Amino acid sequence: MSGTAGGRRAVGDAGSATVLAAAAVGVLVCLLGLGLQLGAATLARHRAETAADLAALAGAREAVRGADVACARAREVAAGNGADVADCAVEGWTVTVITTYPCRCLPSVSGEATGRARAGPVAVGGPPSGRARVTGGDREVNTPGRAEGGPG
């Protein structure tokens, strides 16, 4: 008979499995809380970036009307996505927007995620009209709608 001395049970081991199980459950609960916190922070960051992207695009669309109109439209679109515009800059037709989104994590932890985006016309000096390089290859193909001549 293992664990007994003369028919008696060893006193030192009684309940040790319960303590280890409780400690393991405590560690798992802490890891779950950390995972939820990281997930909430990541979600807030993605929402801040999405709001910044959409706000910058909306602002760039209105940039021809002036910086005030462009930034007002960017603020309106960001607010529609639950974010606030921390900064809006218009340079020519290019609009740069920085947004903040509240991190709705655990009640004891608060903060804001930040997103940044820039939108405007395509810079001069891109691929030649009608030609584009295929990623990962050496073959050139015609860009739809810009080809001069025929397919090729």
PDB file of C-alpha atoms in Angstrom:
ATOM      1  CA  MET A   1       0.000   0.000   0.000  1.00  0.00           C
ATOM      2  CA  SER A   2       1.567   3.216  -1.102  1.00  0.00           C
ATOM      3  CA  GLY A   3       1.031   6.410   0.841  1.00  0.00           C
ATOM      4  CA  THR A   4       0.163   4.670   4.091  1.00  0.00           C
ATOM      5  CA  ALA A   5       2.251   3.867   7.103  1.00  0.00           C
ATOM      6  CA  GLY A   6       0.792   0.999   9.081  1.00  0.00           C
ATOM      7  CA  GLY A   7      -2.673   1.551   7.616  1.00  0.00           C
ATOM      8  CA  ARG A   8      -2.610   5.282   8.257  1.00  0.00           C
ATOM      9  CA  ARG A   9      -2.736   7.941   5.616  1.00  0.00           C
ATOM     10  CA  ALA A  10       0.131  10.443   5.392  1.00  0.00           C
ATOM     11  CA  VAL A  11      -0.950  13.768   6.865  1.00  0.00           C
ATOM     12  CA  GLY A  12       1.377  16.103   4.856  1.00  0.00           C
ATOM     13  CA  ASP A  13      -0.240  15.490   1.436  1.00  0.00           C
ATOM     14  CA  ALA A  14      -3.898  15.968   2.312  1.00  0.00           C
ATOM     15  CA  GLY A  15      -5.471  18.748   0.159  1.00  0.00           C
ATOM     16  CA  SER A  16      -2.347  19.649  -1.823  1.00  0.00           C
ATOM     17  CA  ALA A  17      -4.038  18.893  -5.163  1.00  0.00           C
ATOM     18  CA  THR A  18      -6.820  21.349  -4.312  1.00  0.00           C
ATOM     19  CA  VAL A  19      -4.306  24.122  -3.645  1.00  0.00           C
ATOM     20  CA  LEU A  20      -2.474  23.416  -6.907  1.00  0.00           C
ATOM     21  CA  ALA A  21      -5.750  23.339  -8.850  1.00  0.00           C
ATOM     22  CA  ALA A  22      -6.849  26.647  -7.299  1.00  0.00           C
ATOM     23  CA  ALA A  23      -3.485  28.216  -8.192  1.00  0.00           C
ATOM     24  CA  ALA A  24      -3.768  26.925 -11.769  1.00  0.00           C
ATOM     25  CA  VAL A  25      -7.287  28.358 -12.092  1.00  0.00           C
ATOM     26  CA  GLY A  26      -6.036  31.700 -10.738  1.00  0.00           C
ATOM     27  CA  VAL A  27      -3.239  31.795 -13.313  1.00  0.00           C
ATOM     28  CA  LEU A  28      -5.694  30.950 -16.108  1.00  0.00           C
ATOM     29  CA  VAL A  29      -8.072  33.717 -15.001  1.00  0.00           C
ATOM     30  CA  CYS A  30      -5.187  36.224 -15.014  1.00  0.00           C
ATOM     31  CA  LEU A  31      -4.139  35.099 -18.501  1.00  0.00           C
ATOM     32  CA  LEU A  32      -7.727  35.408 -19.718  1.00  0.00           C
ATOM     33  CA  GLY A  33      -7.934  38.945 -18.325  1.00  0.00           C
ATOM     34  CA  LEU A  34      -4.650  39.865 -20.011  1.00  0.00           C
ATOM     35  CA  GLY A  35      -5.876  38.404 -23.298  1.00  0.00           C
ATOM     36  CA  LEU A  36      -9.120  40.369 -23.091  1.00  0.00           C
ATOM     37  CA  GLN A  37      -7.183  43.545 -22.312  1.00  0.00           C
ATOM     38  CA  LEU A  38      -4.848  43.041 -25.276  1.00  0.00           C
ATOM     39  CA  GLY A  39      -7.792  42.245 -27.531  1.00  0.00           C
ATOM     40  CA  ALA A  40      -9.621  45.415 -26.492  1.00  0.00           C
ATOM     41  CA  ALA A  41      -6.494  47.523 -27.046  1.00  0.00           C
ATOM     42  CA  THR A  42      -5.931  45.985 -30.482  1.00  0.00           C
ATOM     43  CA  LEU A  43      -9.562  46.566 -31.431  1.00  0.00           C
ATOM     44  CA  ALA A  44      -9.311  50.211 -30.339  1.00  0.00           C
ATOM     45  CA  ARG A  45      -6.142  50.669 -32.411  1.00  0.00           C
ATOM     46  CA  HIS A  46      -7.788  49.188 -35.504  1.00  0.00           C
ATOM     47  CA  ARG A  47     -10.847  51.398 -35.060  1.00  0.00           C
ATOM     48  CA  ALA A  48      -8.669  54.497 -34.624  1.00  0.00           C
ATOM     49  CA  GLU A  49      -6.757  53.635 -37.805  1.00  0.00           C
ATOM     50  CA  THR A  50      -9.964  52.969 -39.737  1.00  0.00           C
ATOM     51  CA  ALA A  51     -11.472  56.262 -38.585  1.00  0.00           C
ATOM     52  CA  ALA A  52      -8.277  58.090 -39.593  1.00  0.00           C
ATOM     53  CA  ASP A  53      -8.269  56.453 -43.041  1.00  0.00           C
ATOM     54  CA  LEU A  54     -11.886  57.324 -43.740  1.00  0.00           C
ATOM     55  CA  ALA A  55     -11.557  60.846 -42.320  1.00  0.00           C
ATOM     56  CA  ALA A  56      -8.460  61.564 -44.417  1.00  0.00           C
ATOM     57  CA  LEU A  57     -10.185  60.326 -47.577  1.00  0.00           C
ATOM     58  CA  ALA A  58     -13.273  62.432 -46.862  1.00  0.00           C
ATOM     59  CA  GLY A  59     -11.117  65.454 -46.075  1.00  0.00           C
ATOM     60  CA  ALA A  60      -9.058  65.028 -49.251  1.00  0.00           C
ATOM     61  CA  ARG A  61     -12.264  64.939 -51.266  1.00  0.00           C
ATOM     62  CA  GLU A  62     -13.174  68.357 -49.847  1.00  0.00           C
ATOM     63  CA  ALA A  63      -9.639  69.837 -49.961  1.00  0.00           C
ATOM     64  CA  VAL A  64     -10.452  71.892 -53.066  1.00  0.00           C
ATOM     65  CA  ARG A  65     -12.930  73.879 -50.940  1.00  0.00           C
ATOM     66  CA  GLY A  66     -10.289  74.860 -48.388  1.00  0.00           C
ATOM     67  CA  ALA A  67      -8.633  73.566 -45.246  1.00  0.00           C
ATOM     68  CA  ASP A  68     -11.535  74.483 -42.948  1.00  0.00           C
ATOM     69  CA  VAL A  69     -14.071  72.568 -45.021  1.00  0.00           C
ATOM     70  CA  ALA A  70     -11.733  69.582 -45.426  1.00  0.00           C
ATOM     71  CA  CYS A  71     -11.004  69.325 -41.699  1.00  0.00           C
ATOM     72  CA  ALA A  72     -14.668  69.831 -40.795  1.00  0.00           C
ATOM     73  CA  ARG A  73     -15.604  66.921 -43.059  1.00  0.00           C
ATOM     74  CA  ALA A  74     -12.780  64.815 -41.591  1.00  0.00           C
ATOM     75  CA  ARG A  75     -14.062  65.518 -38.063  1.00  0.00           C
ATOM     76  CA  GLU A  76     -17.601  64.611 -39.098  1.00  0.00           C
ATOM     77  CA  VAL A  77     -16.521  61.268 -40.587  1.00  0.00           C
ATOM     78  CA  ALA A  78     -14.273  60.457 -37.607  1.00  0.00           C
ATOM     79  CA  ALA A  79     -17.118  61.200 -35.194  1.00  0.00           C
ATOM     80  CA  GLY A  80     -19.349  58.898 -37.206  1.00  0.00           C
ATOM     81  CA  ASN A  81     -16.802  56.160 -36.509  1.00  0.00           C
ATOM     82  CA  GLY A  82     -16.636  56.923 -32.779  1.00  0.00           C
ATOM     83  CA  ALA A  83     -13.265  58.685 -32.910  1.00  0.00           C
ATOM     84  CA  ASP A  84     -12.072  62.225 -32.286  1.00  0.00           C
ATOM     85  CA  VAL A  85      -9.717  64.147 -34.559  1.00  0.00           C
ATOM     86  CA  ALA A  86      -6.627  65.130 -32.587  1.00  0.00           C
ATOM     87  CA  ASP A  87      -5.000  66.887 -35.543  1.00  0.00           C
ATOM     88  CA  CYS A  88      -5.939  67.745 -39.108  1.00  0.00           C
ATOM     89  CA  ALA A  89      -3.496  69.295 -41.560  1.00  0.00           C
ATOM     90  CA  VAL A  90      -4.120  70.268 -45.173  1.00  0.00           C
ATOM     91  CA  GLU A  91      -1.172  70.810 -47.472  1.00  0.00           C
ATOM     92  CA  GLY A  92      -2.297  71.483 -51.013  1.00  0.00           C
ATOM     93  CA  TRP A  93      -4.729  68.687 -51.768  1.00  0.00           C
ATOM     94  CA  THR A  94      -3.183  66.310 -49.248  1.00  0.00           C
ATOM     95  CA  VAL A  95      -4.939  65.856 -45.906  1.00  0.00           C
ATOM     96  CA  THR A  96      -3.262  64.303 -42.868  1.00  0.00           C
ATOM     97  CA  VAL A  97      -5.497  63.249 -39.985  1.00  0.00           C
ATOM     98  CA  ILE A  98      -4.638  61.926 -36.517  1.00  0.00           C
ATOM     99  CA  THR A  99      -7.521  60.353 -34.612  1.00  0.00           C
ATOM    100  CA  THR A 100      -7.991  59.024 -31.102  1.00  0.00           C
ATOM    101  CA  TYR A 101     -10.362  56.255 -30.100  1.00  0.00           C
ATOM    102  CA  PRO A 102     -11.159  55.409 -26.469  1.00  0.00           C
ATOM    103  CA  CYS A 103      -9.969  52.000 -25.315  1.00  0.00           C
ATOM    104  CA  ARG A 104     -12.963  50.448 -23.617  1.00  0.00           C
ATOM    105  CA  CYS A 105     -10.933  47.936 -21.690  1.00  0.00           C
ATOM    106  CA  LEU A 106     -11.460  46.921 -18.097  1.00  0.00           C
ATOM    107  CA  PRO A 107     -13.049  49.651 -15.952  1.00  0.00           C
ATOM    108  CA  SER A 108      -9.845  50.125 -13.959  1.00  0.00           C
ATOM    109  CA  VAL A 109      -7.742  50.668 -17.094  1.00  0.00           C
ATOM    110  CA  SER A 110      -8.398  53.452 -19.570  1.00  0.00           C
ATOM    111  CA  GLY A 111      -6.563  55.043 -22.442  1.00  0.00           C
ATOM    112  CA  GLU A 112      -6.798  56.040 -26.066  1.00  0.00           C
ATOM    113  CA  ALA A 113      -5.602  54.434 -29.251  1.00  0.00           C
ATOM    114  CA  THR A 114      -4.208  56.653 -31.988  1.00  0.00           C
ATOM    115  CA  GLY A 115      -4.578  56.358 -35.746  1.00  0.00           C
ATOM    116  CA  ARG A 116      -2.838  58.366 -38.440  1.00  0.00           C
ATOM    117  CA  ALA A 117      -3.643  58.592 -42.151  1.00  0.00           C
ATOM    118  CA  ARG A 118      -2.732  60.721 -45.139  1.00  0.00           C
ATOM    119  CA  ALA A 119      -4.787  61.047 -48.327  1.00  0.00           C
ATOM    120  CA  GLY A 120      -4.364  63.059 -51.460  1.00  0.00           C
ATOM    121  CA  PRO A 121      -3.540  62.843 -55.128  1.00  0.00           C
ATOM    122  CA  VAL A 122      -1.041  60.301 -56.399  1.00  0.00           C
ATOM    123  CA  ALA A 123       2.485  61.683 -56.549  1.00  0.00           C
ATOM    124  CA  VAL A 124       4.005  62.388 -59.956  1.00  0.00           C
ATOM    125  CA  GLY A 125       6.688  59.899 -60.917  1.00  0.00           C
ATOM    126  CA  GLY A 126       4.706  56.683 -60.572  1.00  0.00           C
ATOM    127  CA  PRO A 127       4.635  53.983 -63.214  1.00  0.00           C
ATOM    128  CA  PRO A 128       4.484  55.182 -66.824  1.00  0.00           C
ATOM    129  CA  SER A 129       1.015  55.648 -68.273  1.00  0.00           C
ATOM    130  CA  GLY A 130      -0.418  52.340 -69.418  1.00  0.00           C
ATOM    131  CA  ARG A 131       2.337  50.150 -67.954  1.00  0.00           C
ATOM    132  CA  ALA A 132       2.788  48.610 -64.512  1.00  0.00           C
ATOM    133  CA  ARG A 133       5.237  46.108 -63.086  1.00  0.00           C
ATOM    134  CA  VAL A 134       3.677  42.860 -61.867  1.00  0.00           C
ATOM    135  CA  THR A 135       4.752  42.201 -58.284  1.00  0.00           C
ATOM    136  CA  GLY A 136       7.098  39.254 -57.984  1.00  0.00           C
ATOM    137  CA  GLY A 137       7.804  38.963 -61.700  1.00  0.00           C
ATOM    138  CA  ASP A 138       9.587  40.557 -64.607  1.00  0.00           C
ATOM    139  CA  ARG A 139       6.560  40.732 -66.890  1.00  0.00           C
ATOM    140  CA  GLU A 140       4.904  44.052 -67.674  1.00  0.00           C
ATOM    141  CA  VAL A 141       1.165  44.265 -68.264  1.00  0.00           C
ATOM    142  CA  ASN A 142      -1.169  46.999 -69.446  1.00  0.00           C
ATOM    143  CA  THR A 143      -3.060  48.828 -66.741  1.00  0.00           C
ATOM    144  CA  PRO A 144      -6.824  48.651 -67.472  1.00  0.00           C
ATOM    145  CA  GLY A 145      -8.205  51.880 -68.867  1.00  0.00           C
ATOM    146  CA  ARG A 146      -4.805  53.426 -69.525  1.00  0.00           C
ATOM    147  CA  ALA A 147      -3.399  51.261 -72.277  1.00  0.00           C
ATOM    148  CA  GLU A 148      -2.268  53.032 -75.397  1.00  0.00           C
ATOM    149  CA  GLY A 149      -2.590  50.873 -78.456  1.00  0.00           C
ATOM    150  CA  GLY A 150      -3.974  47.437 -77.748  1.00  0.00           C
ATOM    151  CA  PRO A 151      -3.438  44.598 -75.335  1.00  0.00           C
ATOM    152  CA  GLY A 152       0.077  43.596 -74.817  1.00  0.00           C
TER     153      GLY A 152
END
